[in-house]
Coordinates of C-alpha atoms and ligand atoms in Angstrom, one line a residue:
X1 CA 227.1 -39.1 289.8
X2 CA 230.3 -39.1 287.8
X3 CA 231.8 -36.1 289.5
X4 CA 231.9 -37.5 293.1
X5 CA 235.6 -36.6 293.6
X6 CA 235.2 -33.0 292.7
X7 CA 234.4 -30.7 295.6
X8 CA 230.9 -29.2 295.4
X9 CA 232.3 -25.7 294.9
X10 CA 234.2 -26.7 291.7
X11 CA 231.1 -28.5 290.3
X12 CA 229.1 -25.3 290.8
X13 CA 231.7 -23.2 289.2
X14 CA 231.5 -25.2 286.1
X15 CA 227.9 -24.2 285.7
X16 CA 228.8 -20.6 286.3
X17 CA 227.3 -20.5 289.8
X18 CA 229.2 -20.1 293.0
X19 CA 228.5 -22.6 295.8
X20 CA 226.0 -20.5 297.6
X21 CA 224.1 -19.9 294.3
X22 CA 224.2 -23.6 293.7
X23 CA 222.5 -24.3 297.1
X24 CA 219.9 -21.7 296.4
X25 CA 219.2 -23.1 292.9
X26 CA 218.9 -26.6 294.4
X27 CA 216.5 -25.4 297.1
X28 CA 214.4 -23.6 294.6
X29 CA 214.3 -26.6 292.3
X30 CA 213.2 -28.7 295.3
X31 CA 210.4 -26.3 296.0
X32 CA 211.5 -25.5 299.5
X33 CA 209.8 -22.6 301.3
X34 CA 207.1 -22.7 298.6
X35 CA 209.6 -21.8 296.0
X36 CA 210.4 -18.4 297.7
X37 CA 213.8 -16.8 297.8
X38 CA 214.4 -14.1 300.4
X39 CA 217.9 -13.1 301.6
X40 CA 218.9 -10.3 304.0
X41 CA 221.9 -8.1 304.7
X42 CA 222.1 -7.6 308.5
X43 CA 224.5 -4.8 309.5
X44 CA 224.9 -3.8 313.0
X45 CA 224.7 0.1 313.0
X46 CA 227.8 0.4 315.1
X47 CA 230.1 1.7 312.4
X48 CA 230.4 2.6 308.7
X49 CA 230.4 -0.2 306.1
X50 CA 233.7 -1.4 304.7
X51 CA 234.8 -3.3 301.7
X52 CA 234.2 -6.6 303.5
X53 CA 230.6 -5.7 303.9
X54 CA 230.5 -4.9 300.2
X55 CA 231.4 -8.5 299.6
X56 CA 228.4 -9.6 301.8
X57 CA 226.1 -7.1 300.1
X58 CA 227.1 -8.3 296.6
X59 CA 226.3 -11.8 297.7
X60 CA 223.0 -11.1 299.6
X61 CA 221.5 -8.7 297.0
X62 CA 223.3 -10.4 294.1
X63 CA 221.9 -13.9 294.6
X64 CA 218.4 -12.5 295.2
X65 CA 218.6 -10.5 291.9
X66 CA 220.0 -13.5 290.0
X67 CA 217.2 -15.9 291.0
X68 CA 214.3 -13.4 291.1
X69 CA 214.1 -13.2 294.9
X70 CA 214.2 -10.3 297.3
X71 CA 216.8 -9.1 299.8
X72 CA 215.9 -7.3 303.0
X73 CA 218.0 -4.7 304.7
X74 CA 217.9 -5.5 308.4
X75 CA 219.6 -3.4 311.0
X76 CA 220.8 -5.7 313.7
X77 CA 220.3 -3.2 316.4
X78 CA 220.4 -5.2 319.6
X79 CA 223.1 -3.3 321.5
X80 CA 222.1 0.3 322.2
X81 CA 225.5 1.0 323.8
X82 CA 227.4 1.0 320.5
X83 CA 224.7 1.9 318.0
X84 CA 223.7 5.2 316.4
X85 CA 221.4 6.7 313.7
X86 CA 224.4 8.3 312.0
X87 CA 225.5 4.7 311.2
X88 CA 222.0 3.7 310.0
X89 CA 222.0 6.7 307.5
X90 CA 225.5 6.0 306.2
X91 CA 224.7 2.3 305.7
X92 CA 221.7 3.1 303.6
X93 CA 223.7 5.6 301.5
X94 CA 226.5 3.1 300.9
X95 CA 224.3 0.2 299.8
X96 CA 222.5 2.5 297.3
X97 CA 225.8 3.8 296.0
X98 CA 227.0 0.3 295.4
X99 CA 224.0 -0.1 293.2
X100 CA 221.6 -2.2 295.3
X101 CA 218.1 -1.5 296.6
X102 CA 215.9 -3.1 299.3
X103 CA 212.7 -1.3 298.2
X104 CA 210.4 -1.1 301.2
X105 CA 212.0 -4.1 303.0
X106 CA 213.9 -2.1 305.6
X107 CA 213.7 -3.8 308.9
X108 CA 215.2 -3.6 312.4
X109 CA 215.9 -6.4 314.8
X110 CA 214.4 -4.0 317.4
X111 CA 211.1 -4.4 315.6
X112 CA 211.0 -8.0 316.8
X113 CA 211.8 -7.3 320.5
X114 CA 208.1 -8.0 321.4
X115 CA 208.0 -11.3 319.6
X116 CA 211.5 -12.3 321.0
X117 CA 210.2 -11.5 324.5
X118 CA 207.2 -13.7 323.9
X119 CA 209.4 -16.5 322.7
X120 CA 211.7 -16.1 325.8
X121 CA 208.7 -16.2 328.1
X122 CA 207.4 -19.3 326.4
X123 CA 210.8 -21.0 326.8
X124 CA 210.9 -20.0 330.5
X125 CA 207.4 -21.5 331.0
X126 CA 208.5 -24.7 329.2
X127 CA 211.5 -25.0 331.5
X128 CA 213.9 -24.3 328.6
X129 CA 215.4 -21.1 330.0
X130 CA 216.4 -19.8 333.4
X131 CA 217.7 -16.6 335.1
X132 CA 221.3 -16.8 336.3
X133 CA 222.4 -14.5 339.1
X134 CA 226.1 -15.1 338.5
X135 CA 228.5 -12.6 337.0
X136 CA 229.7 -13.0 333.4
X137 CA 233.1 -14.0 334.7
X138 CA 231.7 -16.8 336.8
X139 CA 229.6 -18.0 333.9
X140 CA 232.7 -18.0 331.6
X141 CA 234.7 -19.9 334.2
X142 CA 232.0 -22.7 334.2
X143 CA 232.0 -23.0 330.4
X144 CA 234.6 -25.8 330.4
X145 CA 236.7 -26.4 327.2
X146 CA 235.8 -28.2 324.0
X147 CA 237.2 -31.4 325.5
X148 CA 236.0 -31.1 329.1
X149 CA 232.3 -30.5 330.0
X150 CA 231.2 -27.3 331.6
X151 CA 229.7 -26.9 335.1
X152 CA 226.0 -26.4 335.7
X153 CA 225.0 -23.1 337.3
X154 CA 223.6 -23.2 340.8
X155 CA 220.6 -21.3 339.5
X156 CA 219.9 -23.8 336.7
X157 CA 217.0 -25.5 338.4
X158 CA 214.9 -22.5 339.4
X159 CA 211.2 -23.0 338.8
X160 CA 209.5 -21.5 335.8
X161 CA 207.5 -19.2 338.1
X162 CA 210.6 -17.8 339.8
X163 CA 212.4 -17.4 336.4
X164 CA 209.5 -15.6 334.9
X165 CA 209.1 -13.3 337.9
X166 CA 212.9 -12.5 337.7
X167 CA 212.9 -12.0 334.0
X168 CA 210.0 -9.5 334.2
X169 CA 211.8 -7.7 337.0
X170 CA 215.0 -7.6 335.0
X171 CA 213.1 -5.8 332.2
X172 CA 211.4 -3.4 334.7
X173 CA 214.9 -2.1 335.7
X174 CA 215.0 -3.6 339.2
X175 CA 218.5 -5.0 338.8
X176 CA 221.7 -3.5 337.7
X177 CA 223.5 -4.3 334.4
X178 CA 225.4 -7.5 334.8
X179 CA 223.5 -8.6 337.9
X180 CA 221.4 -11.3 336.1
X181 CA 221.1 -12.9 332.6
X182 CA 218.6 -15.2 331.0
X183 CA 220.2 -18.4 329.7
X184 CA 218.9 -21.2 327.6
X185 CA 218.8 -24.5 329.4
X186 CA 220.4 -26.8 326.9
X187 CA 223.5 -29.0 327.7
X188 CA 226.6 -28.0 329.7
X189 CA 228.4 -31.0 328.3
X190 CA 227.7 -30.4 324.7
X191 CA 230.8 -30.7 322.4
X192 CA 229.5 -27.5 320.8
X193 CA 230.4 -24.7 323.2
X194 CA 227.6 -22.6 321.9
X195 CA 225.1 -25.1 323.4
X196 CA 226.4 -24.8 326.9
X197 CA 223.5 -22.8 328.2
X198 CA 224.1 -19.7 326.0
X199 CA 223.0 -16.3 327.3
X200 CA 219.8 -15.2 325.7
X201 CA 219.2 -11.8 327.3
X202 CA 221.3 -9.3 329.2
X203 CA 220.4 -6.1 331.1
X204 CA 221.3 -2.8 329.4
X205 CA 220.1 0.5 330.6
X206 CA 221.4 2.8 327.9
X207 CA 218.4 4.1 325.9
X208 CA 218.0 2.5 322.4
X209 CA 218.1 4.8 319.3
X210 CA 214.7 3.4 318.2
X211 CA 212.9 1.9 321.2
X212 CA 214.0 4.5 323.8
X213 CA 213.7 3.2 327.3
X214 CA 211.0 0.6 326.6
X215 CA 213.4 -2.3 327.2
X216 CA 215.9 -2.9 329.9
X217 CA 216.8 -6.4 328.6
X218 CA 218.3 -7.0 325.2
X219 CA 218.6 -10.3 323.2
X220 CA 222.0 -11.6 322.3
X221 CA 223.0 -12.1 318.7
X222 CA 222.3 -15.9 318.8
X223 CA 218.8 -15.5 320.2
X224 CA 217.9 -12.6 317.9
X225 CA 219.3 -13.4 314.5
X226 CA 217.7 -16.7 313.4
X227 CA 214.3 -15.7 314.9
X228 CA 214.5 -12.3 313.1
X229 CA 215.2 -14.2 309.9
X230 CA 212.1 -16.3 310.6
X231 CA 209.8 -13.4 311.4
X232 CA 210.9 -11.7 308.2
X233 CA 210.4 -14.7 306.0
X234 CA 214.1 -15.0 305.1
X235 CA 214.8 -18.3 303.4
X236 CA 218.6 -18.1 303.0
X237 CA 220.6 -16.4 305.7
X238 CA 224.0 -16.0 304.2
X239 CA 226.9 -15.0 306.5
X240 CA 230.6 -15.4 307.0
X241 CA 232.5 -18.5 308.1
X242 CA 233.0 -17.5 311.8
X243 CA 229.3 -18.4 312.2
X244 CA 229.7 -22.0 311.2
X245 CA 229.9 -23.1 314.9
X246 CA 226.8 -21.0 315.6
X247 CA 224.7 -22.8 313.0
X248 CA 223.5 -25.6 315.2
X249 CA 222.3 -23.0 317.8
X250 CA 220.7 -21.0 315.0
X251 CA 218.8 -24.1 314.0
X252 CA 218.0 -25.0 317.6
X253 CA 216.2 -21.7 318.2
X254 CA 214.6 -21.5 314.8
X255 CA 213.0 -24.9 315.3
X256 CA 211.0 -23.4 318.2
X257 CA 209.2 -21.4 315.6
X258 CA 209.5 -23.0 312.1
X259 CA 207.8 -26.0 310.5
X260 CA 208.2 -28.0 307.3
X261 CA 206.5 -25.4 305.1
X262 CA 209.1 -22.7 305.9
X263 CA 212.4 -22.7 307.7
X264 CA 215.3 -20.3 307.2
X265 CA 218.7 -21.8 306.5
X266 CA 222.2 -20.4 307.3
X267 CA 225.0 -20.6 304.7
X268 CA 228.5 -19.4 305.3
X269 CA 231.2 -18.1 302.9
X270 CA 234.7 -16.7 303.5
X271 CA 235.1 -13.1 304.6
X272 CA 237.1 -10.6 302.8
X273 CA 240.5 -9.8 304.3
X274 CA 242.7 -7.3 302.5
X275 CA 246.4 -6.6 302.7
X276 CA 247.7 -3.3 304.0
X277 CA 244.5 -2.5 305.9
X278 CA 242.4 -3.6 308.8
X279 CA 238.7 -4.7 308.6
X280 CA 237.7 -4.7 312.3
X281 CA 235.1 -2.1 313.0
X282 CA 236.6 -1.8 316.5
X283 CA 240.0 -0.8 315.1
X284 CA 238.5 1.5 312.5
X285 CA 236.5 3.2 315.2
X286 CA 239.7 3.7 317.2
X287 CA 241.4 5.3 314.2
X288 CA 238.5 7.7 313.8
X289 CA 238.1 8.5 317.5
X290 CA 241.8 9.1 318.0
X291 CA 242.0 11.4 315.0
X292 CA 244.5 9.1 313.3
X293 CA 242.4 9.5 310.1
X294 CA 240.1 12.2 309.0
X295 CA 236.8 10.5 309.9
X296 CA 235.1 7.3 308.7
X297 CA 235.3 8.6 305.1
X298 CA 239.0 9.4 305.1
X299 CA 240.1 8.3 301.6
X300 CA 242.6 5.9 303.1
X301 CA 240.0 4.0 305.1
X302 CA 238.7 0.6 303.7
X303 CA 235.2 2.0 304.2
X304 CA 232.8 2.3 301.3
X305 CA 232.4 6.0 302.1
X306 CA 236.2 6.4 302.2
X307 CA 236.6 4.7 298.9
X308 CA 233.8 6.8 297.4
X309 CA 235.6 10.0 298.6
X310 CA 238.8 8.7 297.2
X311 CA 237.3 8.3 293.7
X312 CA 236.8 4.5 293.6
X313 CA 233.7 3.6 291.5
X314 CA 231.0 1.1 292.5
X315 CA 231.8 -0.9 289.3
X316 CA 235.4 -1.3 290.3
X317 CA 234.5 -2.6 293.8
X318 CA 231.9 -5.0 292.3
X319 CA 234.3 -6.2 289.7
X320 CA 237.0 -6.8 292.3
X321 CA 234.5 -8.8 294.4
X322 CA 233.4 -10.8 291.4
X323 CA 237.0 -11.7 290.7
X324 CA 238.0 -12.9 294.1
X325 CA 234.8 -15.0 294.4
X326 CA 233.2 -16.8 297.3
X327 CA 234.7 -20.0 298.8
X328 CA 234.7 -21.8 302.1
X329 CA 238.3 -21.1 303.0
X330 CA 239.7 -18.0 304.7
X331 CA 242.2 -16.1 302.6
X332 CA 244.0 -12.8 302.5
X333 CA 243.4 -10.9 299.3
X334 CA 245.9 -8.5 297.8
X335 CA 244.9 -4.9 297.7
X336 CA 246.7 -4.8 294.4
X337 CA 243.8 -6.7 292.9
X338 CA 241.3 -4.0 294.1
X339 CA 243.6 -1.3 292.8
X340 CA 243.9 -3.0 289.5
X341 CA 240.1 -3.1 289.2
X342 CA 240.0 0.6 290.1
X343 CA 242.5 1.5 287.4
X344 CA 240.7 -0.6 284.9
X345 CA 237.4 1.1 285.4
X346 CA 238.9 4.6 285.7
X347 CA 240.9 4.1 282.5
X348 CA 237.7 3.6 280.6
X349 CA 235.7 6.5 282.2
X350 CA 238.2 9.2 283.4
X351 CA 238.4 12.5 281.6
X352 CA 242.0 13.3 280.6
X353 CA 243.6 16.6 281.5
X354 CA 247.0 18.0 282.3
X355 CA 248.2 19.0 285.7
X356 CA 251.7 19.7 286.9
X357 CA 252.3 18.6 290.5
X358 CA 255.7 20.1 291.1
X359 CA 255.9 23.0 288.6
X360 CA 259.1 24.2 286.9
X361 CA 258.6 27.3 284.7
X362 CA 259.8 27.1 281.1
X363 CA 260.1 30.2 278.9
X364 CA 260.0 29.6 275.2
X365 CA 262.2 32.4 274.0
X366 CA 261.5 32.2 270.3
X367 CA 257.7 32.2 270.8
X368 CA 256.4 35.7 270.3
X369 CA 255.6 37.6 273.5
X370 CA 251.8 38.2 273.9
X371 CA 250.9 35.5 271.5
X372 CA 248.9 32.4 272.4
X373 CA 247.0 29.6 270.7
X374 CA 245.1 26.5 271.7
X375 CA 245.7 22.8 271.0
X376 CA 243.0 20.2 271.0
X377 CA 243.2 17.4 273.5
X378 CA 241.3 14.1 273.5
X379 CA 239.0 13.8 276.5
X380 CA 239.3 10.0 276.6
X381 CA 241.2 8.0 274.0
X382 CA 239.3 4.9 275.3
X383 CA 236.1 6.5 274.1
X384 CA 236.5 8.9 271.2
X385 CA 232.8 9.8 271.4
X386 CA 233.7 11.9 274.4
X387 CA 235.4 14.4 272.0
X388 CA 238.1 16.9 272.7
X389 CA 238.7 20.1 274.6
X390 CA 241.1 23.0 273.8
X391 CA 244.0 23.8 276.0
X392 CA 245.9 27.1 275.8
X393 CA 249.6 27.2 274.8
X394 CA 251.8 30.2 275.4
X395 CA 255.3 31.5 275.7
X396 CA 255.5 30.5 279.4
X397 CA 254.5 27.1 280.5
X398 CA 255.1 24.7 283.5
X399 CA 256.6 21.3 283.3
X400 CA 257.1 18.7 286.0
X401 CA 260.3 19.5 288.0
X402 CA 261.2 15.7 287.9
X403 CA 261.1 15.8 284.1
X404 CA 264.2 17.9 284.0
X405 CA 267.8 17.0 285.0
X406 CA 270.8 19.2 284.6
X407 CA 273.2 16.3 284.5
X408 CA 271.1 13.3 283.3
X409 CA 272.1 9.7 283.5
X410 CA 272.2 7.7 280.2
X411 CA 268.7 6.9 278.9
X412 CA 267.1 9.8 280.5
X413 CA 264.5 10.6 277.8
X414 CA 263.1 13.7 279.4
X415 CA 264.5 17.2 279.3
X416 CA 268.1 18.2 279.9
X417 CA 270.4 21.0 278.6
X418 CA 270.7 20.5 274.8
X419 CA 267.9 17.9 274.8
X420 CA 264.6 17.8 273.0
X421 CA 261.2 16.6 274.1
X422 CA 257.6 16.9 272.8
X423 CA 255.1 18.7 274.8
X424 CA 252.1 16.4 274.6
X425 CA 249.6 17.5 272.0
X426 CA 251.8 20.5 271.0
X427 CA 255.3 21.4 269.9
X428 CA 258.8 20.0 270.3
X429 CA 261.0 22.1 272.6
X430 CA 264.7 22.2 273.1
X431 CA 266.4 23.2 276.3
X432 CA 269.2 25.6 275.5
X433 CA 272.7 24.7 276.7
X434 CA 272.8 27.9 278.8
X435 CA 269.1 27.8 279.5
X436 CA 269.1 26.8 283.2
X437 CA 268.4 29.7 285.4
X438 CA 269.1 29.4 289.2
X439 CA 268.6 31.5 292.3
X440 CA 271.4 32.6 294.6
X441 CA 271.2 29.2 296.4
X442 CA 271.7 27.3 293.2
X443 CA 268.1 26.1 292.9
X444 CA 266.7 25.9 289.4
X445 CA 264.0 28.5 289.0
X446 CA 263.4 28.5 285.3
X447 CA 264.4 27.0 282.0
X448 CA 265.0 28.8 278.7
X449 CA 263.9 26.7 275.7
X450 CA 263.2 27.2 272.1
X451 CA 260.4 25.5 270.1
X452 CA 260.2 24.1 266.6
X453 CA 257.3 26.0 265.0
X454 CA 256.9 23.2 262.4
X455 CA 256.4 20.4 264.9
X456 CA 252.8 20.9 266.0
X457 CA 250.3 18.3 264.8
X458 CA 249.0 19.0 261.3
X459 CA 252.3 20.7 260.4
X460 CA 255.1 19.4 258.2
X461 CA 257.3 18.6 261.1
X462 CA 254.7 16.9 263.2
X463 CA 256.0 13.4 262.4
X464 CA 259.5 14.3 263.7
X465 CA 260.3 11.8 266.5
X466 CA 261.9 12.6 269.8
X467 CA 262.2 10.2 272.7
X468 CA 260.3 11.9 275.4
X469 CA 256.8 13.4 275.7
X470 CA 256.0 15.6 278.7
X471 CA 252.8 16.9 280.1
X472 CA 252.6 20.7 280.7
X473 CA 250.3 23.6 281.3
X474 CA 250.4 27.2 280.1
X475 CA 251.5 29.4 282.9
X476 CA 249.2 32.4 282.8
X477 CA 246.0 30.4 282.4
X478 CA 246.8 27.6 284.8
X479 CA 244.7 27.3 288.0
X480 CA 246.3 26.6 291.4
X481 CA 245.1 23.5 293.2
X482 CA 246.0 21.4 296.2
X483 CA 246.3 17.7 295.8
X484 CA 246.3 15.0 298.4
X485 CA 248.4 12.1 297.4
X486 CA 246.9 9.0 299.2
X487 CA 248.7 5.8 299.6
X488 CA 248.1 2.6 301.6
X489 CA 247.0 3.1 305.2
X490 CA 249.4 0.6 306.7
X491 CA 253.1 -0.1 306.0
X492 CA 252.8 -3.8 306.8
X493 CA 251.0 -6.4 304.7
X494 CA 248.8 -7.9 307.4
X495 CA 248.6 -5.6 310.4
X496 CA 246.1 -8.0 312.1
X497 CA 248.7 -10.8 312.1
X498 CA 251.6 -8.7 313.5
X499 CA 252.5 -8.5 317.1
X500 CA 252.2 -5.0 318.8
X501 CA 249.9 -2.1 318.5
X502 CA 248.3 -1.8 315.0
X503 CA 248.5 2.0 315.3
X504 CA 252.3 1.8 315.2
X505 CA 252.1 0.1 311.8
X506 CA 250.4 3.0 310.0
X507 CA 252.1 4.1 306.8
X508 CA 253.6 7.6 307.6
X509 CA 253.4 8.4 303.9
X510 CA 249.8 7.5 303.4
X511 CA 248.9 11.1 302.9
X512 CA 251.1 13.8 301.3
X513 CA 249.5 17.1 300.7
X514 CA 250.9 19.2 297.8
X515 CA 250.0 22.8 297.3
X516 CA 250.7 25.0 294.3
X517 CA 249.8 22.3 291.8
X518 CA 249.0 23.8 288.4
X519 CA 246.0 22.5 286.5
X520 CA 244.8 23.4 283.0
X521 CA 241.6 25.6 282.9
X522 CA 239.5 22.7 281.6
X523 CA 240.1 20.7 284.7
X524 CA 239.3 23.7 287.0
X525 CA 236.0 24.3 285.1
X526 CA 234.9 20.7 285.4
X527 CA 235.9 19.9 288.9
X528 CA 232.5 19.1 290.2
X529 CA 231.9 16.5 292.9
X530 CA 232.2 12.9 291.7
X531 CA 234.1 13.8 288.5
X532 CA 236.9 11.4 287.6
X533 CA 240.0 12.7 286.0
X534 CA 243.2 11.2 284.7
X535 CA 246.0 13.8 285.1
X536 CA 248.2 12.6 282.3
X537 CA 251.3 10.7 283.2
X538 CA 250.4 11.1 286.9
X539 CA 247.3 9.2 288.0
X540 CA 243.6 9.3 288.6
X541 CA 242.2 12.2 290.7
X542 CA 238.8 13.3 291.9
X543 CA 237.7 16.6 293.5
X544 CA 237.4 16.3 297.3
X545 CA 234.2 17.2 299.0
X546 CA 236.0 20.3 300.4
X547 CA 237.0 21.6 297.0
X548 CA 235.6 25.0 295.9
X549 CA 236.2 27.0 292.7
X550 CA 238.3 29.4 294.8
X551 CA 240.4 26.6 296.3
X552 CA 240.5 23.4 294.3
X553 CA 241.3 20.3 296.2
X554 CA 241.9 16.9 294.5
X555 CA 242.3 13.5 296.0
X556 CA 244.6 11.1 294.2
X557 CA 242.6 8.0 293.7
X558 CA 245.5 6.0 292.5
X559 CA 248.7 6.3 290.6
X560 CA 248.8 5.1 287.0
X561 CA 251.0 2.2 287.9
X562 CA 251.5 0.0 290.9
X563 CA 254.6 1.4 292.5
X564 CA 254.5 -1.1 295.4
X565 CA 254.7 -4.0 293.0
X566 CA 257.9 -2.5 291.6
X567 CA 259.3 -2.0 295.1
X568 CA 258.7 -5.6 296.0
X569 CA 260.4 -6.9 292.8
X570 CA 263.6 -4.9 293.5
Ligands
LIG1 P1 230.9 -6.8 314.3 O1 232.2 -7.3 315.0 O2 230.5 -5.5 314.8 O3 229.8 -7.8 314.3 P2 230.9 -7.2 311.5 O4 232.0 -6.8 310.6 O5 230.5 -8.6 311.6 O6 231.3 -6.6 312.9 P3 228.2 -6.6 310.9 O7 227.5 -5.3 310.8 O8 227.6 -7.6 311.9 O9 229.7 -6.3 311.2 O10 228.2 -7.3 309.5 C1 227.1 -7.4 308.6 C2 227.3 -8.5 307.6 O11 228.5 -8.3 306.9 C3 227.4 -9.8 308.3 O12 226.6 -10.7 307.6 C4 228.9 -10.2 308.2 O13 229.0 -11.5 308.1 C5 229.3 -9.4 306.9 N1 230.7 -9.1 306.9 C6 231.3 -8.4 307.9 N2 232.6 -8.3 307.6 C7 232.8 -9.0 306.5 C8 234.0 -9.3 305.7 N3 235.2 -8.9 306.0 N4 233.8 -10.0 304.5 C9 232.6 -10.4 304.2 N5 231.5 -10.2 304.9 C10 231.6 -9.5 306.0
LIG2 MG1 228.6 -9.1 313.1

């Protein structure tokens, strides 16, 4: 025991295990639960999964994978008012997309309603539960505070017979919602507020998406979760830190069922909080319902489906989660770290191509009219095995409007009158002193340039150095596209911590739609769903679901560099 001063987490890290994995390893070594390992991921189907859930998924499925156990998918569907099959389907899809599988172990808390009912009846008969006729406000008022004891309900000492009769009638639909609840009879003076006769069941008359109108009473989270773990054979019930104070109650109810041979155990880790976004399902639902975003899978949303649509990869999300790790302390993680992981993965897999976002036409006056040729472009310099593609070059091309300045400042290494640049993969061009063509309002409409025929790669002048290299596309073969430039959803770092309405903190520039973008034919030909591109010098893009060959639509996944970081350093 030489390391007694080092926190458990650090010890575990030394062995390459996080603190949860260390607990699991120790339990397995001690032969607990017959040497079995079974975790579960327990989403409530009341919204789409977000990146915070991805952290829980990586833990629940990851630890099972690592130690040869299994992980159940359990839908925690105990509140029919908020739940829907649409959410069940999206949750399944998102977990699979992240790369995890639950095999045939798909369960629902609603599957256990009969067993939970039986347990409740048993507790009533044993004098451990009672029906309370008070309103939820009255019950809350009697709760007391952590330092002062609560007050006992006037209904606390009903006989088991009366309680059972009332509970059955609650479930028969004889009473209105809110008229009565079933409470556990534990201790109104307990220092743990969760022990002050917690509510076990409430009346809900909305039909359930799986059990229909069978039930009129529904179990509360604290009465359902631990027992569901037990019924399923879950050994390690891993959740987030806000459940620490619930743990004694979890153990209290589980003890009614478990014995020495098998008992589920709750372990808590820190939840994922991310800058420039919100993680509350309630707030995300509000953004969707009020049309402030384009659905749960809007590419600005922190949802898994939004990130998928935006072009994030499962690997980048998993790498990010790996990097931030699991601890017992709440933290706010920088979205820049996630973006870094996305860039890193896309840099290795994205197909390179050229697109001009704000086109400016260039006519190369000494290039013969009607002539054209092709140049070879590398598909991915990070992976030469991906080969090359050819790109047309012609007398008329487009360059980026921002790459030209009529009166440039010093050290402007792009194009200006009298200046030279290399067109990436092709020739050096020079803008003529009198080559700036304008319309009646003085707007630049076209540039007249000349090219150096010797400067193409493989030619004698190919080694000639010029300061700037621009991306470009040939005008007549370019294909029109719309791009959606996405940026961070919120303008403030931590919307949840700010005073005021979070909706007022949305970033007004989180989506800028640009039409008339010119892409090279190779991009247009390969713009199938899920394809990842790097538009050279611009950023990473992926076709949106709405994209068709007749109207190409690309989502910007992320710019090549972190412009926000630069802003902050100014
Ligand atoms: P609700 O308020 O609806 O309960 P929730 O975000 O807790 O919202 P659940 O569907 O209950 O949603 O979550 C399923 C699992 O995901 C839980 O085990 C929960 O602890 C975990 N989880 C939820 N949010 C995060 C987060 N931000 N970071 C890590 N894990 C999370
Ligand atoms: Mg929850």
